[in-house]
C-alpha positions as CSV (number, residue, x, y, z in Angstrom):
1,X,100.2,99.2,100.7
2,X,103.9,98.9,101.2
3,X,104.6,100.5,97.4
4,X,102.2,103.3,98.2
5,X,104.4,104.3,101.7
6,X,107.7,103.2,99.9
7,X,106.4,106.2,96.1
8,X,104.6,108.4,98.8
9,X,107.9,108.8,101.3
10,X,110.7,108.9,98.5
11,X,108.7,110.9,96.2
12,X,111.9,112.2,94.4
13,X,113.6,109.3,94.3
14,X,112.0,108.1,90.2
15,X,112.7,110.3,88.6
16,X,115.3,113.1,89.6
17,X,117.7,111.9,90.8
18,X,120.3,115.0,91.9
19,X,119.8,118.6,90.7
20,X,118.8,120.0,87.1
21,X,122.7,120.9,87.3
22,X,123.9,116.7,87.4
23,X,121.4,116.0,84.8
24,X,122.5,114.4,81.3
25,X,122.2,115.7,78.9
26,X,119.2,113.4,77.9
27,X,117.0,111.9,80.3
28,X,115.8,108.8,80.2
29,X,112.8,107.9,79.0
30,X,110.4,104.5,80.8
31,X,107.4,104.4,78.4
32,X,104.3,102.9,79.9
33,X,100.8,102.7,79.3
34,X,98.2,101.2,81.1
35,X,96.3,99.6,78.7
36,X,92.4,99.7,78.2
37,X,92.4,102.4,81.4
38,X,90.1,104.9,81.4
39,X,91.1,107.9,83.6
40,X,87.5,108.7,85.7
41,X,87.7,104.9,86.5
42,X,91.1,105.5,88.4
43,X,91.5,107.8,91.8
44,X,94.0,110.2,90.5
45,X,91.7,111.5,88.3
46,X,89.1,111.8,91.5
47,X,86.8,107.2,91.3
48,X,85.2,107.4,94.3
49,X,86.4,103.6,94.6
50,X,91.3,103.6,95.8
51,X,91.6,102.6,92.3
52,X,95.2,103.4,91.6
53,X,96.6,104.5,95.7
54,X,100.5,104.2,94.6
55,X,100.1,106.1,91.2
56,X,98.2,108.9,93.9
57,X,100.7,109.7,95.9
58,X,104.2,109.0,93.7
59,X,102.3,112.1,91.0
60,X,102.7,114.6,93.6
61,X,106.1,114.6,92.0
62,X,105.0,114.7,88.3
63,X,103.3,116.8,86.2
64,X,99.1,114.9,85.4
65,X,97.3,116.5,83.0
66,X,93.5,116.9,83.6
67,X,92.2,116.5,80.4
68,X,93.5,113.7,78.3
69,X,91.5,111.9,74.8
70,X,93.0,108.8,72.5
71,X,93.9,109.8,69.0
72,X,91.9,105.9,68.8
73,X,89.0,103.8,70.9
74,X,91.4,101.0,70.4
75,X,94.8,99.6,70.2
76,X,96.4,99.3,66.5
77,X,95.7,103.0,65.7
78,X,96.1,103.5,69.3
79,X,99.6,102.4,70.0
80,X,100.0,103.7,66.1
81,X,99.6,107.7,66.2
82,X,101.8,108.0,69.8
83,X,104.4,106.3,68.1
84,X,104.4,107.9,64.7
85,X,102.3,110.9,65.4
86,X,99.7,110.7,63.0
87,X,96.4,109.9,62.6
88,X,94.6,107.2,62.4
89,X,93.7,108.5,58.9
90,X,97.5,108.8,57.7
91,X,99.4,105.7,59.8
92,X,95.6,103.9,58.6
93,X,96.8,100.6,61.4
94,X,93.1,100.4,62.7
95,X,91.2,96.8,62.8
96,X,91.0,95.2,59.3
97,X,94.9,96.8,58.7
98,X,96.3,95.8,61.9
99,X,99.9,96.9,61.0
100,X,102.1,99.6,61.3
101,X,103.8,99.9,57.3
102,X,107.1,100.3,58.0
103,X,107.3,103.3,55.9
104,X,106.4,105.5,58.4
105,X,110.0,106.7,61.5
106,X,109.0,105.6,64.6
107,X,109.6,107.0,68.1
108,X,111.7,104.2,68.7
109,X,113.2,104.6,65.1
110,X,114.4,108.2,65.6
111,X,115.5,107.7,69.1
112,X,117.7,104.7,68.3
113,X,119.2,106.6,65.9
114,X,120.1,109.5,68.7
115,X,122.0,107.2,70.7
116,X,119.8,105.6,72.6
117,X,119.4,101.8,73.8
118,X,116.4,100.8,73.6
119,X,114.0,98.0,75.2
120,X,110.1,97.4,74.3
121,X,108.4,94.8,77.0
122,X,104.7,94.4,75.5
123,X,101.7,91.8,76.5
124,X,99.4,93.3,73.8
125,X,100.3,90.7,70.7
126,X,98.6,93.7,68.7
127,X,102.6,96.2,69.8
128,X,104.5,93.6,68.9
129,X,107.1,92.1,65.9
130,X,105.4,90.8,63.7
131,X,103.2,93.8,64.2
132,X,106.1,96.6,62.8
133,X,105.4,97.9,66.2
134,X,109.0,96.8,67.1
135,X,110.5,99.2,64.2
136,X,113.5,100.6,66.4
137,X,113.5,98.5,69.2
138,X,117.1,96.8,70.0
139,X,115.2,94.3,72.7
140,X,111.4,92.9,71.9
141,X,110.0,90.9,74.2
142,X,106.7,89.7,75.1
143,X,104.8,86.8,77.9
144,X,104.5,84.8,75.4
145,X,108.8,84.6,74.4
146,X,111.0,81.8,74.8
147,X,112.8,82.9,78.1
148,X,108.8,84.0,79.3
149,X,106.0,81.4,78.2
150,X,105.7,79.0,81.6
151,X,106.6,81.1,84.0
152,X,103.5,83.5,81.9
153,X,100.9,79.8,82.2
154,X,101.6,79.0,85.3
155,X,100.7,83.6,86.2
156,X,97.7,83.4,84.2
157,X,97.0,80.0,85.4
158,X,96.5,80.6,88.9
159,X,94.5,83.6,88.3
160,X,91.7,82.4,87.1
161,X,91.4,78.6,88.9
162,X,88.2,79.4,90.4
163,X,86.9,81.6,86.9
164,X,83.8,80.7,85.7
165,X,83.1,84.2,83.9
166,X,84.6,83.7,81.1
167,X,86.7,81.5,78.4
168,X,90.2,81.9,79.3
169,X,90.2,79.0,82.2
170,X,88.9,76.8,79.8
171,X,91.5,77.2,77.9
172,X,94.4,77.5,80.1
173,X,93.4,74.0,80.9
174,X,94.2,72.8,77.7
175,X,97.3,74.2,76.9
176,X,98.6,72.2,80.7
177,X,97.3,69.5,79.5
178,X,98.6,69.3,75.8
179,X,96.0,69.6,74.1
180,X,95.7,73.5,73.0
181,X,98.9,75.2,72.3
182,X,99.9,78.7,73.7
183,X,98.1,81.5,71.9
184,X,99.8,85.2,73.5
185,X,96.5,86.4,73.9
186,X,95.9,83.6,76.4
187,X,98.7,84.9,78.7
188,X,98.3,88.4,78.0
189,X,98.4,89.3,81.3
190,X,101.5,88.3,83.3
191,X,102.7,92.1,84.5
192,X,104.6,90.2,87.0
193,X,107.6,89.1,84.2
194,X,108.1,93.1,83.2
195,X,110.2,94.7,85.3
196,X,111.9,91.6,84.9
197,X,112.5,91.6,81.7
198,X,113.0,95.4,81.6
199,X,116.4,95.4,84.4
200,X,117.7,92.6,82.8
201,X,118.0,94.2,80.0
202,X,119.2,97.5,81.5
203,X,121.6,95.3,84.1
204,X,123.2,94.0,80.0
205,X,123.7,97.8,78.0
206,X,127.5,97.5,77.0
207,X,127.2,101.2,76.6
208,X,126.1,102.7,80.1
209,X,126.6,106.4,79.2
210,X,124.4,106.2,77.0
211,X,120.9,107.2,77.8
212,X,117.6,104.4,77.3
213,X,114.3,104.0,75.5
214,X,111.4,101.8,77.4
215,X,108.2,101.0,76.2
216,X,105.9,98.7,78.8
217,X,101.9,98.3,77.7
218,X,100.1,96.2,80.7
219,X,97.4,94.3,80.0
220,X,96.1,93.4,83.3
221,X,92.4,95.6,82.6
222,X,91.6,94.6,79.4
223,X,88.9,91.7,78.9
224,X,89.4,89.3,80.7
225,X,89.7,90.9,82.9
226,X,91.3,88.7,86.3
227,X,92.3,90.7,89.3
228,X,93.5,88.5,92.5
229,X,91.0,88.0,94.4
230,X,92.7,90.1,97.3
231,X,92.6,93.1,94.8
232,X,88.5,92.6,94.1
233,X,88.8,91.7,98.5
234,X,89.5,95.5,98.9
235,X,85.7,96.5,96.9
236,X,83.8,94.1,97.4
237,X,82.2,92.3,99.2
238,X,83.1,88.0,100.2
239,X,79.6,87.1,98.5
240,X,80.3,89.3,95.5
241,X,83.7,89.0,95.3
242,X,82.7,84.8,94.7
243,X,79.9,85.9,92.4
244,X,82.5,87.8,90.3
245,X,84.0,84.8,89.1
246,X,81.0,83.2,87.9
247,X,78.8,85.7,86.2
248,X,79.6,85.6,82.7
249,X,81.7,88.8,81.4
250,X,82.4,85.9,78.3
251,X,83.2,87.9,74.4
252,X,80.1,85.8,73.4
253,X,78.1,88.1,76.2
254,X,79.9,90.9,75.4
255,X,79.3,91.4,71.6
256,X,75.3,90.6,71.9
257,X,75.4,93.1,75.3
258,X,77.1,95.9,73.1
259,X,74.9,95.0,70.1
260,X,71.2,95.0,72.0
261,X,71.0,91.3,70.8
262,X,70.6,90.8,75.3
263,X,70.4,92.3,78.0
264,X,72.8,92.4,81.5
265,X,70.7,93.3,85.3
266,X,72.5,96.0,86.8
267,X,73.6,92.9,89.1
268,X,76.5,92.0,86.5
269,X,77.3,95.9,85.0
270,X,78.0,96.6,88.7
271,X,80.1,92.7,89.2
272,X,82.0,93.7,86.0
273,X,82.7,97.4,86.8
274,X,84.9,95.9,90.0
275,X,86.7,93.8,89.2
276,X,87.8,95.9,86.3
277,X,88.5,98.7,89.6
278,X,90.0,94.9,90.9
279,X,92.5,95.5,87.9
280,X,93.8,98.8,88.2
281,X,94.8,98.4,91.7
282,X,96.6,95.4,90.0
283,X,98.0,97.5,87.4
284,X,98.7,100.3,90.5
285,X,100.8,97.0,92.4
286,X,102.9,96.1,89.5
287,X,103.9,99.4,88.3
288,X,104.9,100.6,92.0
289,X,106.7,97.3,92.2
290,X,108.3,97.8,89.0
291,X,109.7,101.3,89.9
292,X,110.8,100.6,93.2
293,X,112.8,97.4,91.3
294,X,114.3,100.5,88.6
295,X,115.6,102.6,91.2
296,X,116.9,100.0,93.5
297,X,119.3,98.5,90.3
298,X,120.3,102.3,90.3
299,X,118.6,102.9,86.6
300,X,115.9,105.8,87.3
301,X,118.6,108.1,87.9
302,X,117.7,112.1,85.7
303,X,115.0,109.0,83.9
304,X,111.8,110.1,82.4
305,X,108.5,108.5,83.6
306,X,105.9,108.3,81.5
307,X,102.2,106.8,82.2
308,X,99.0,106.7,79.6
309,X,96.3,104.6,78.4
310,X,96.2,104.4,74.4
311,X,91.7,104.0,75.4
312,X,90.1,103.5,77.6
313,X,86.7,100.7,78.8
314,X,82.3,100.7,78.3
315,X,81.4,99.3,81.4
316,X,78.0,99.3,80.5
317,X,77.5,103.0,79.3
318,X,75.8,103.7,76.1
319,X,74.4,100.5,76.0
320,X,78.6,98.7,75.4
321,X,80.8,97.0,76.7
322,X,84.5,96.2,75.5
323,X,85.6,99.4,73.2
324,X,84.6,98.7,69.9
325,X,82.0,100.3,67.0
326,X,82.1,103.8,69.6
327,X,83.8,107.3,70.2
328,X,82.0,108.4,74.0
329,X,83.8,109.6,76.8
330,X,84.5,105.7,78.1
331,X,86.8,104.5,76.3
332,X,88.7,108.7,74.6
333,X,89.7,109.6,78.2
334,X,92.1,108.2,79.4
335,X,95.5,109.5,82.0
336,X,98.6,111.2,81.4
337,X,100.9,111.7,83.7
338,X,104.7,113.2,83.2
339,X,107.6,112.2,86.3
340,X,110.4,113.7,86.3
341,X,110.4,116.8,89.4
342,X,114.1,117.9,87.8
343,X,113.5,118.3,84.7
344,X,109.5,118.5,83.9
345,X,108.9,120.3,87.6
346,X,104.7,118.8,89.1
347,X,101.0,119.9,88.9
348,X,98.6,119.4,87.1
349,X,97.7,121.0,84.0
350,X,93.9,121.1,82.2
351,X,94.5,122.1,78.6
352,X,93.7,120.2,75.7
353,X,96.3,116.8,75.1
354,X,95.8,113.4,73.6
355,X,97.8,110.3,74.5
356,X,99.9,111.5,70.2
357,X,101.6,114.3,71.2
358,X,104.3,111.9,73.6
359,X,106.1,112.3,70.3
360,X,106.6,114.7,69.7
361,X,107.1,115.7,73.2
362,X,109.3,113.0,74.6
363,X,111.4,113.2,71.8
364,X,112.0,117.2,72.0
365,X,113.2,115.6,75.5
366,X,115.5,114.1,74.5
367,X,116.9,116.6,71.8
368,X,116.0,114.1,69.0
369,X,114.3,115.6,65.8
370,X,111.0,114.2,64.6
371,X,111.6,112.9,60.4
372,X,111.6,115.4,57.9
373,X,108.3,116.4,56.1
374,X,105.7,115.0,58.7
375,X,101.9,116.9,58.5
376,X,100.8,116.0,62.3
377,X,99.0,117.8,64.9
378,X,100.7,117.0,68.2
379,X,101.6,118.6,69.8
380,X,105.1,119.5,72.3
381,X,103.6,119.6,75.4
382,X,106.6,120.3,77.4
383,X,107.4,123.4,74.5
384,X,107.5,126.9,76.4
385,X,103.2,128.0,76.0
386,X,101.7,124.8,75.4
387,X,99.6,124.9,77.6
388,X,96.7,127.1,76.4
389,X,96.4,130.7,77.3
390,X,93.6,133.0,78.9
391,X,91.5,133.7,75.8
392,X,93.2,131.8,73.1
393,X,91.5,129.8,71.0
394,X,90.5,126.7,72.0
395,X,92.5,123.5,70.2
396,X,91.3,120.8,68.0
397,X,91.2,117.3,68.9
398,X,90.3,114.4,66.9
399,X,89.6,111.0,67.1
400,X,89.3,108.1,64.7
401,X,88.1,105.2,63.9
402,X,89.0,104.5,59.7
403,X,87.4,100.9,59.7
404,X,84.9,100.3,58.9
405,X,83.8,96.8,59.6
406,X,85.0,96.2,63.2
407,X,86.2,93.9,64.3
408,X,82.9,92.9,67.2
409,X,80.8,93.4,64.1
410,X,82.5,90.4,62.3
411,X,82.1,88.5,65.4
412,X,79.0,89.0,66.1
413,X,77.9,88.3,62.5
414,X,80.0,85.3,63.1
415,X,77.0,84.4,66.3
416,X,74.3,85.5,64.2
417,X,73.8,84.8,61.3
418,X,70.3,86.4,61.2
419,X,71.7,90.0,62.7
420,X,71.9,93.7,60.5
421,X,74.6,94.6,61.0
422,X,73.6,97.7,58.1
423,X,73.5,100.2,61.3
424,X,77.3,99.9,62.5
425,X,79.2,98.9,60.1
426,X,80.8,102.9,59.9
427,X,83.9,104.4,60.5
428,X,84.2,107.7,62.6
429,X,85.4,110.7,63.9
430,X,85.1,112.6,66.8
431,X,86.5,116.3,67.4
432,X,86.2,117.7,71.0
433,X,86.7,121.5,70.8
434,X,85.8,123.9,73.4
435,X,83.0,122.4,75.6
436,X,81.3,120.3,72.8
437,X,82.2,116.6,71.5
438,X,81.2,116.8,67.5
439,X,80.3,112.7,65.7
440,X,80.7,112.2,62.5
441,X,80.0,108.1,61.4
442,X,79.8,107.3,57.5
443,X,77.0,105.8,58.0
444,X,75.2,109.4,58.2
445,X,74.8,109.4,62.0
446,X,75.8,112.7,63.6
447,X,75.6,113.4,67.5
448,X,76.4,116.7,70.1
449,X,78.0,117.1,73.2
450,X,78.4,119.4,75.7
451,X,81.5,117.2,77.8
452,X,81.5,119.7,80.4
453,X,78.2,119.9,81.5
454,X,76.7,116.2,80.5
455,X,79.9,113.9,80.5
456,X,77.8,111.3,80.2
457,X,77.0,112.4,77.3
458,X,73.4,111.4,77.7
459,X,71.8,114.4,75.6
460,X,72.2,114.5,72.1
461,X,72.2,118.2,71.1
462,X,72.8,117.9,67.5
463,X,68.8,119.3,66.5
464,X,68.6,121.4,69.7
465,X,72.0,123.4,68.7
466,X,72.0,123.7,64.6
467,X,74.1,126.9,65.0
468,X,77.3,124.7,67.3
469,X,76.5,121.4,65.3
470,X,77.3,123.1,61.5
471,X,80.2,125.2,63.6
472,X,81.8,121.7,65.2
473,X,80.9,120.1,61.5
474,X,82.5,123.6,59.3
475,X,85.4,123.2,62.1
476,X,85.8,119.3,61.5
477,X,86.2,119.2,57.6
478,X,89.4,122.5,58.7
479,X,90.6,119.8,61.1
480,X,90.3,117.0,58.2
481,X,91.6,118.3,55.3
482,X,94.6,116.9,54.1
483,X,93.9,113.8,55.8
484,X,94.6,110.1,54.4
485,X,91.7,108.2,53.0
486,X,92.9,104.4,54.5
487,X,89.8,102.8,52.2
488,X,92.1,103.6,49.2
489,X,94.6,101.8,50.4
490,X,96.0,97.6,49.6
491,X,96.2,95.6,52.8
492,X,99.8,95.0,53.2
493,X,101.9,91.8,53.1
494,X,101.3,89.5,55.8
495,X,103.8,87.3,56.7
496,X,103.2,84.0,57.0
497,X,103.9,84.3,61.3
498,X,102.0,86.9,61.2
499,X,99.1,85.3,59.3
500,X,99.5,82.6,62.0
501,X,100.2,84.3,64.8
502,X,96.5,86.7,63.7
503,X,94.1,83.6,62.5
504,X,94.8,82.4,66.2
505,X,93.3,85.4,67.9
506,X,90.7,85.2,64.7
507,X,92.3,88.9,62.8
508,X,93.6,87.3,59.6
509,X,90.6,85.7,58.3
510,X,87.3,88.2,59.2
511,X,84.8,85.6,57.9
512,X,86.0,83.3,60.1
513,X,86.4,84.8,63.6
514,X,86.8,83.7,66.5
515,X,84.1,85.2,68.6
516,X,85.6,84.8,71.9
517,X,88.9,87.2,70.8
518,X,89.4,90.5,71.0
519,X,89.6,93.9,69.1
520,X,93.4,94.6,67.9
């Protein structure tokens, strides 16, 4: 609540600084990703629980986009699209190829070349140096970095004390006893360290006149969700809070439920959702504290602050948990907020947007040019006429899953060798056009939804509206014409350190995937 008051009382402090006449040639840029955050569980977007109160107050001075989809349903391809402006079929980073190819020029590389100091702090092991996502950053740090690993372990251990809902508490206890090495994944929920790392970087700069670009990835909403008790108490009665620490939210249960090998009761699903909502409240506080710390240090003067997500999360919809093997709304609808009252203004926009649009948008704000010959459908959201005019043709937006065998499928096969994975072996594309959404899978499945009338995607119209289905099928063919074919590209070679990290997370050797680890 203190964070809410601080931001609500000074809505202009975090970003606008002085009036427009006093602004520099190019702003600083703080790019924040709330990993695994679906827009419809944020009070900023009308959710019934107050999951983002500080953000709600701060966003009154921001430009909020109400209709935003992600380029992909999970971390690696989504971040790659945000960092390059390319469609997943063009950069081909996915669950089977978790590295971003160095031949692609990233947002950070372009900004650094134009004079920006660049910094990355990521809680996600896949947004790191070893995965190619630190290209262009002067410094890249993580909770498992040497400077922070011990404190990260202490922070996360305190959060999971008494938590029997996942495998994490046992793993951390084993690490503290010296029986197991510290792995990157096990300390992902230590967002408290992000502001310390960023402040240290900003304070250590030798050229204080140069603009800076910082990227921060928070993983608190990604499974296993372990919000402290005080956040759970905001949404649950005492008995339910206690139950939230005992409900089975293990990876084994997640995969078995998602792939229809077991059932969960309504009580279990509700506790899972409430714990997720509590994690959003924790994120909200971390974000507010970050902004207040930057403001106290004088670092937010003339700074554009961006908040988005790489993807969302299934919380029981369509008999699914996590964000695997799906192109439904819970995993593709994400938030997008741009804050700098003097440069951007405030309000809400309902025109179609994508998180990949941040690539050209931020380059334009920084007066930096994209790579020569870049072919992209991403748009500068702040360009003149960017908002769709009344009567204009609707924008076609494409989301993709380019890997045919997801990490979840690999994990489920290991859990149950007799399981028939055939229906789940598929790449997928989703096309948004006006009120309709078309999902097309490589195994021949086709789905059509009117997401305005049916945002829960409860009624497949593919057979009922043949004319609309044909129109959307043709529109998808047009939207994907000229895109790459990831299946035709050989996998990148992993260096020994990268292979060791991915093997510890269960990704590098599909035949030996640890079923208790998440998707990249």
